[in-house]
mmCIF file of C-alpha atoms in Angstrom:
data_model
loop_
_atom_site.group_PDB
_atom_site.id
_atom_site.type_symbol
_atom_site.label_atom_id
_atom_site.label_comp_id
_atom_site.label_asym_id
_atom_site.label_seq_id
_atom_site.Cartn_x
_atom_site.Cartn_y
_atom_site.Cartn_z
ATOM 1 C CA MET O 1 44.696 195.758 73.093
ATOM 2 C CA ARG O 2 46.563 192.620 72.044
ATOM 3 C CA LEU O 3 49.914 194.516 71.714
ATOM 4 C CA SER O 4 49.636 195.872 75.331
ATOM 5 C CA VAL O 5 48.951 192.428 76.804
ATOM 6 C CA ALA O 6 52.112 190.912 74.951
ATOM 7 C CA LEU O 7 54.280 193.856 76.160
ATOM 8 C CA ILE O 8 53.109 193.159 79.491
ATOM 9 C CA SER O 9 53.701 189.645 79.445
ATOM 10 C CA LEU O 10 57.323 190.088 78.345
ATOM 11 C CA ALA O 11 58.015 192.407 81.267
ATOM 12 C CA ALA O 12 56.933 189.983 83.539
ATOM 13 C CA LEU O 13 59.003 187.116 82.236
ATOM 14 C CA ALA O 14 61.715 189.363 82.324
ATOM 15 C CA ALA O 15 61.687 190.077 85.866
ATOM 16 C CA CYS O 16 61.098 186.621 86.809
ATOM 17 C CA GLU O 17 64.387 185.244 84.848
ATOM 18 C CA THR O 18 67.093 184.277 87.000
ATOM 19 C CA PRO O 19 70.409 186.174 86.394
ATOM 20 C CA VAL O 20 73.182 184.156 84.845
ATOM 21 C CA PRO O 21 76.247 183.854 87.503
ATOM 22 C CA ASN O 22 79.534 185.346 86.416
ATOM 23 C CA SER O 23 82.077 181.976 86.001
ATOM 24 C CA GLY O 24 84.849 184.398 87.055
ATOM 25 C CA ALA O 25 83.276 185.317 90.381
ATOM 26 C CA GLY O 26 84.839 183.456 93.515
ATOM 27 C CA VAL O 27 88.238 182.822 92.031
ATOM 28 C CA GLY O 28 89.720 185.936 92.616
ATOM 29 C CA PHE O 29 88.592 187.870 89.503
ATOM 30 C CA GLY O 30 86.027 190.004 88.137
ATOM 31 C CA SER O 31 85.252 188.200 85.094
ATOM 32 C CA TYR O 32 86.594 185.233 83.277
ATOM 33 C CA ALA O 33 88.448 187.807 80.817
ATOM 34 C CA GLU O 34 90.524 189.074 83.574
ATOM 35 C CA TYR O 35 91.546 185.459 84.701
ATOM 36 C CA GLN O 36 92.610 184.800 81.158
ATOM 37 C CA ALA O 37 94.503 187.724 80.867
ATOM 38 C CA GLU O 38 96.287 187.097 84.045
ATOM 39 C CA ARG O 39 96.873 183.426 83.312
ATOM 40 C CA GLU O 40 98.406 184.416 79.794
ATOM 41 C CA ALA O 41 100.631 187.058 81.757
ATOM 42 C CA GLN O 42 101.860 184.187 84.098
ATOM 43 C CA LEU O 43 102.587 181.808 80.942
ATOM 44 C CA ILE O 44 104.733 184.554 79.095
ATOM 45 C CA ALA O 45 106.692 185.284 82.299
ATOM 46 C CA SER O 46 107.521 181.538 82.574
ATOM 47 C CA GLY O 47 108.489 181.390 78.851
ATOM 48 C CA GLU O 48 105.378 178.718 78.245
ATOM 49 C CA GLY O 49 103.120 181.661 76.915
ATOM 50 C CA ARG O 50 102.506 182.231 72.934
ATOM 51 C CA GLY O 51 105.669 181.735 70.785
ATOM 52 C CA ALA O 52 106.728 184.435 67.880
ATOM 53 C CA GLY O 53 103.988 183.313 65.752
ATOM 54 C CA GLY O 54 101.371 184.012 68.314
ATOM 55 C CA ALA O 55 100.738 180.403 68.694
ATOM 56 C CA THR O 56 100.963 178.858 72.483
ATOM 57 C CA SER O 57 104.024 176.707 72.641
ATOM 58 C CA GLY O 58 102.252 174.287 74.743
ATOM 59 C CA LEU O 59 103.926 170.998 76.244
ATOM 60 C CA ASP O 60 107.058 169.038 74.845
ATOM 61 C CA THR O 61 105.408 166.094 73.102
ATOM 62 C CA GLN O 62 108.781 164.710 72.383
ATOM 63 C CA ALA O 63 109.673 164.659 76.144
ATOM 64 C CA ILE O 64 106.335 163.291 76.941
ATOM 65 C CA SER O 65 107.036 160.601 74.236
ATOM 66 C CA ALA O 66 110.419 159.381 75.973
ATOM 67 C CA GLU O 67 109.109 159.289 79.353
ATOM 68 C CA ALA O 68 105.856 157.459 78.231
ATOM 69 C CA THR O 69 108.357 154.949 76.392
ATOM 70 C CA ALA O 70 110.684 154.726 79.513
ATOM 71 C CA ALA O 71 107.694 154.106 81.643
ATOM 72 C CA ILE O 72 106.365 151.282 79.347
ATOM 73 C CA ASN O 73 109.942 149.581 79.292
ATOM 74 C CA ALA O 74 109.987 149.582 83.145
ATOM 75 C CA ALA O 75 106.600 148.089 83.348
ATOM 76 C CA GLU O 76 107.879 145.328 81.110
ATOM 77 C CA ASN O 77 111.093 144.575 82.705
ATOM 78 C CA ALA O 78 109.095 144.316 86.162
ATOM 79 C CA ALA O 79 106.501 141.695 84.645
ATOM 80 C CA ALA O 80 109.378 139.626 83.286
ATOM 81 C CA ALA O 81 111.491 139.645 86.183
ATOM 82 C CA PRO O 82 110.792 136.510 88.749
ATOM 83 C CA SER O 83 108.569 137.511 91.464
ATOM 84 C CA THR O 84 109.451 137.339 95.088
ATOM 85 C CA THR O 85 107.580 136.628 98.375
ATOM 86 C CA ALA O 86 108.284 137.280 102.078
ATOM 87 C CA SER O 87 109.979 133.793 102.158
ATOM 88 C CA GLY O 88 112.282 134.354 99.577
ATOM 89 C CA PRO O 89 112.768 134.050 95.813
ATOM 90 C CA ALA O 90 110.542 132.009 93.813
ATOM 91 C CA PRO O 91 111.137 128.241 93.597
ATOM 92 C CA ALA O 92 112.948 127.188 90.475
ATOM 93 C CA ALA O 93 111.056 124.907 88.329
ATOM 94 C CA VAL O 94 110.922 121.272 88.616
ATOM 95 C CA SER O 95 112.771 119.249 85.916
ATOM 96 C CA ASN O 96 112.107 115.737 85.361
ATOM 97 C CA ALA O 97 114.913 114.124 87.416
ATOM 98 C CA VAL O 98 114.053 110.505 85.966
ATOM 99 C CA GLY O 99 114.197 111.180 82.348
ATOM 100 C CA ILE O 100 113.565 108.448 79.748
ATOM 101 C CA SER O 101 115.841 105.534 78.916
ATOM 102 C CA ALA O 102 118.680 105.557 76.844
ATOM 103 C CA GLU O 103 116.747 102.997 74.277
ATOM 104 C CA ASN O 104 114.061 105.776 74.255
ATOM 105 C CA ASP O 105 116.105 108.663 73.908
ATOM 106 C CA PHE O 106 116.983 109.141 69.984
ATOM 107 C CA SER O 107 120.096 111.287 70.494
ATOM 108 C CA ALA O 108 121.810 108.986 73.108
ATOM 109 C CA VAL O 109 121.047 105.887 70.885
ATOM 110 C CA SER O 110 122.422 107.631 67.900
ATOM 111 C CA SER O 111 125.419 108.559 69.535
ATOM 112 C CA GLU O 112 126.218 104.918 70.621
ATOM 113 C CA ARG O 113 125.267 103.335 67.152
ATOM 114 C CA SER O 114 123.974 104.152 63.576
ATOM 115 C CA ILE O 115 120.438 103.167 62.189
ATOM 116 C CA GLU O 116 122.149 100.355 60.360
ATOM 117 C CA GLU O 117 123.784 98.900 63.446
ATOM 118 C CA ASP O 118 120.667 99.257 65.349
ATOM 119 C CA ALA O 119 118.692 97.439 62.887
ATOM 120 C CA ALA O 120 121.417 94.483 62.861
ATOM 121 C CA LEU O 121 120.988 94.277 66.636
ATOM 122 C CA VAL O 122 117.370 93.838 66.121
ATOM 123 C CA ALA O 123 117.663 91.428 63.471
ATOM 124 C CA ALA O 124 120.249 89.461 65.640
ATOM 125 C CA ASN O 125 117.957 89.541 68.640
ATOM 126 C CA LYS O 126 115.041 87.961 66.063
ATOM 127 C CA GLU O 127 117.394 85.543 65.245
ATOM 128 C CA ALA O 128 118.376 84.364 68.666
ATOM 129 C CA TYR O 129 114.708 84.030 69.794
ATOM 130 C CA VAL O 130 113.678 80.610 70.403
ATOM 131 C CA THR O 131 110.264 79.500 70.513
ATOM 132 C CA ILE O 132 109.632 76.361 72.892
ATOM 133 C CA GLN O 133 107.034 74.057 72.077
ATOM 134 C CA PRO O 134 104.705 72.700 74.718
ATOM 135 C CA THR O 135 105.149 69.135 75.751
ATOM 136 C CA ALA O 136 102.995 66.822 77.628
ATOM 137 C CA LEU O 137 102.596 66.880 81.312
ATOM 138 C CA PRO O 138 105.190 64.271 83.299
ATOM 139 C CA SER O 139 103.070 61.551 85.034
ATOM 140 C CA ARG O 140 102.273 62.203 88.586
ATOM 141 C CA PRO O 141 104.523 59.932 90.803
ATOM 142 C CA THR O 142 102.450 57.460 92.428
ATOM 143 C CA SER O 143 102.375 57.160 96.329
ATOM 144 C CA ASP O 144 101.292 54.390 98.609
ATOM 145 C CA ALA O 145 100.070 56.838 101.349
ATOM 146 C CA GLY O 146 96.802 55.419 101.007
ATOM 147 C CA THR O 147 98.207 51.945 101.862
ATOM 148 C CA ILE O 148 99.686 53.232 104.987
ATOM 149 C CA VAL O 149 96.405 54.868 106.139
ATOM 150 C CA GLU O 150 94.569 51.821 105.355
ATOM 151 C CA PHE O 151 97.294 49.820 107.544
ATOM 152 C CA ALA O 152 97.107 52.431 110.414
ATOM 153 C CA LEU O 153 93.284 51.929 110.532
ATOM 154 C CA SER O 154 93.165 48.253 110.499
ATOM 155 C CA THR O 155 95.696 47.872 113.476
ATOM 156 C CA THR O 156 94.712 48.486 117.116
ATOM 157 C CA ASN O 157 98.288 47.889 118.769
ATOM 158 C CA THR O 158 100.413 50.634 119.946
ATOM 159 C CA VAL O 159 103.938 51.275 119.062
ATOM 160 C CA GLY O 160 106.312 48.609 120.821
ATOM 161 C CA GLN O 161 103.614 46.045 121.476
ATOM 162 C CA ALA O 162 104.716 43.166 119.461
ATOM 163 C CA LEU O 163 102.747 41.004 117.378
ATOM 164 C CA TYR O 164 105.235 39.330 115.147
ATOM 165 C CA SER O 165 108.067 37.106 115.930
ATOM 166 C CA ARG O 166 111.581 38.958 115.257
ATOM 167 C CA LEU O 167 114.494 36.387 116.463
ATOM 168 C CA ILE O 168 117.339 38.233 114.791
ATOM 169 C CA PRO O 169 120.728 38.786 116.752
ATOM 170 C CA GLY O 170 121.680 42.630 116.283
ATOM 171 C CA ALA O 171 118.209 43.685 115.079
ATOM 172 C CA GLU O 172 118.341 46.860 116.782
ATOM 173 C CA SER O 173 121.572 48.148 115.575
ATOM 174 C CA ARG O 174 120.586 46.935 111.796
ATOM 175 C CA ALA O 175 117.412 48.616 111.974
ATOM 176 C CA ALA O 176 119.062 52.058 112.847
ATOM 177 C CA ARG O 177 121.557 51.838 110.244
ATOM 178 C CA ASN O 178 118.676 51.105 107.439
ATOM 179 C CA CYS O 179 116.171 53.549 108.954
ATOM 180 C CA ALA O 180 118.698 56.363 108.442
ATOM 181 C CA LYS O 181 118.245 56.015 104.845
ATOM 182 C CA TYR O 182 114.683 56.884 104.611
ATOM 183 C CA PRO O 183 113.818 60.679 104.834
ATOM 184 C CA SER O 184 110.730 60.015 106.970
ATOM 185 C CA PRO O 185 109.272 57.417 108.789
ATOM 186 C CA ASP O 186 106.277 57.368 106.643
ATOM 187 C CA LEU O 187 108.519 56.285 103.704
ATOM 188 C CA ALA O 188 110.278 53.711 105.569
ATOM 189 C CA GLN O 189 106.558 52.305 106.172
ATOM 190 C CA GLU O 190 105.501 52.363 102.555
ATOM 191 C CA TYR O 191 108.540 50.282 101.598
ATOM 192 C CA PHE O 192 107.861 47.971 104.690
ATOM 193 C CA LEU O 193 104.333 47.237 103.589
ATOM 194 C CA LYS O 194 105.289 46.788 99.876
ATOM 195 C CA ASN O 195 108.256 44.380 100.465
ATOM 196 C CA GLY O 196 106.207 41.836 102.524
ATOM 197 C CA GLY O 197 105.760 43.734 105.874
ATOM 198 C CA PRO O 198 104.185 43.302 108.514
ATOM 199 C CA GLU O 199 104.734 39.424 108.490
ATOM 200 C CA LYS O 200 108.050 39.836 106.896
ATOM 201 C CA ASN O 201 110.791 42.159 107.985
ATOM 202 C CA PRO O 202 112.504 43.512 104.944
ATOM 203 C CA GLN O 203 115.982 44.966 105.656
ATOM 204 C CA GLY O 204 115.336 44.632 109.494
ATOM 205 C CA LEU O 205 112.937 47.851 109.785
ATOM 206 C CA ASP O 206 110.797 46.241 112.438
ATOM 207 C CA PRO O 207 112.981 44.857 115.057
ATOM 208 C CA ASP O 208 110.330 44.799 117.914
ATOM 209 C CA GLY O 209 107.654 43.050 115.773
ATOM 210 C CA ASP O 210 105.015 45.636 116.298
ATOM 211 C CA GLY O 211 104.482 45.911 112.425
ATOM 212 C CA PHE O 212 105.628 49.660 112.346
ATOM 213 C CA ALA O 213 108.773 50.274 110.451
ATOM 214 C CA CYS O 214 111.286 52.629 111.989
ATOM 215 C CA SER O 215 109.354 53.723 115.011
ATOM 216 C CA TRP O 216 106.411 54.706 112.296
ATOM 217 C CA ASP O 217 103.355 55.679 114.499
ATOM 218 C CA PRO O 218 99.849 55.137 113.416
ATOM 219 C CA ALA O 219 98.060 57.158 116.013
ATOM 220 C CA PRO O 220 97.975 60.221 114.071
ATOM 221 C CA PHE O 221 95.918 58.429 111.209
ATOM 222 C CA ARG O 222 93.463 56.914 113.970
ATOM 223 C CA LEU O 223 93.046 60.067 115.535
ATOM 224 C CA ALA O 224 91.945 61.747 112.094
ATOM 225 C CA ALA O 225 89.502 58.865 111.307
ATOM 226 C CA ARG O 226 87.523 59.595 114.620
ATOM 227 C CA ARG O 227 86.662 63.082 113.718
#
């Protein structure tokens, strides 16, 4: 009974099994053996079939190796060649146009003098070096600017308004000659006050007797004091 059931099951499985498709079908051959036989015939006809020893001659490995080497060399040459763009060849590398000075270039210095000569030059420069010791500052020259300021503020008369008697013939021409010796009216007024003015008239600098030498004007000092 068990044997009958087993046989029935095997028969059912065999009926349900999907048939394996023929790999040679659909390419013009009834089976793969026919395709292989036809392909072998084509290889033999073209001289690429089996050799005398029965082995397939295959591809020429030496020819492949030579072609591969040539392709590699061509690729390396293309990589080493400078690339070009649509605007033209690649710009040349920018070099340092300024460079370094001859004193910092060993090759330039060595062509001009030897190491011994260079050492002698350094020693000569050290010998010529002079250290200047500091000295005391010079004294500031004194000025009587304060004197003329004080005098300007102590007076009220204007230029040309006589306060002092000056009865000297040719006083105007003498004053013109002597006033020309001073760079400015302020310096003339300083000298005038230091040497007895305004009561006296040293060098005839105040011919009109207003107390102001060489047309010196006290107005700016008076105006500054009022501000």
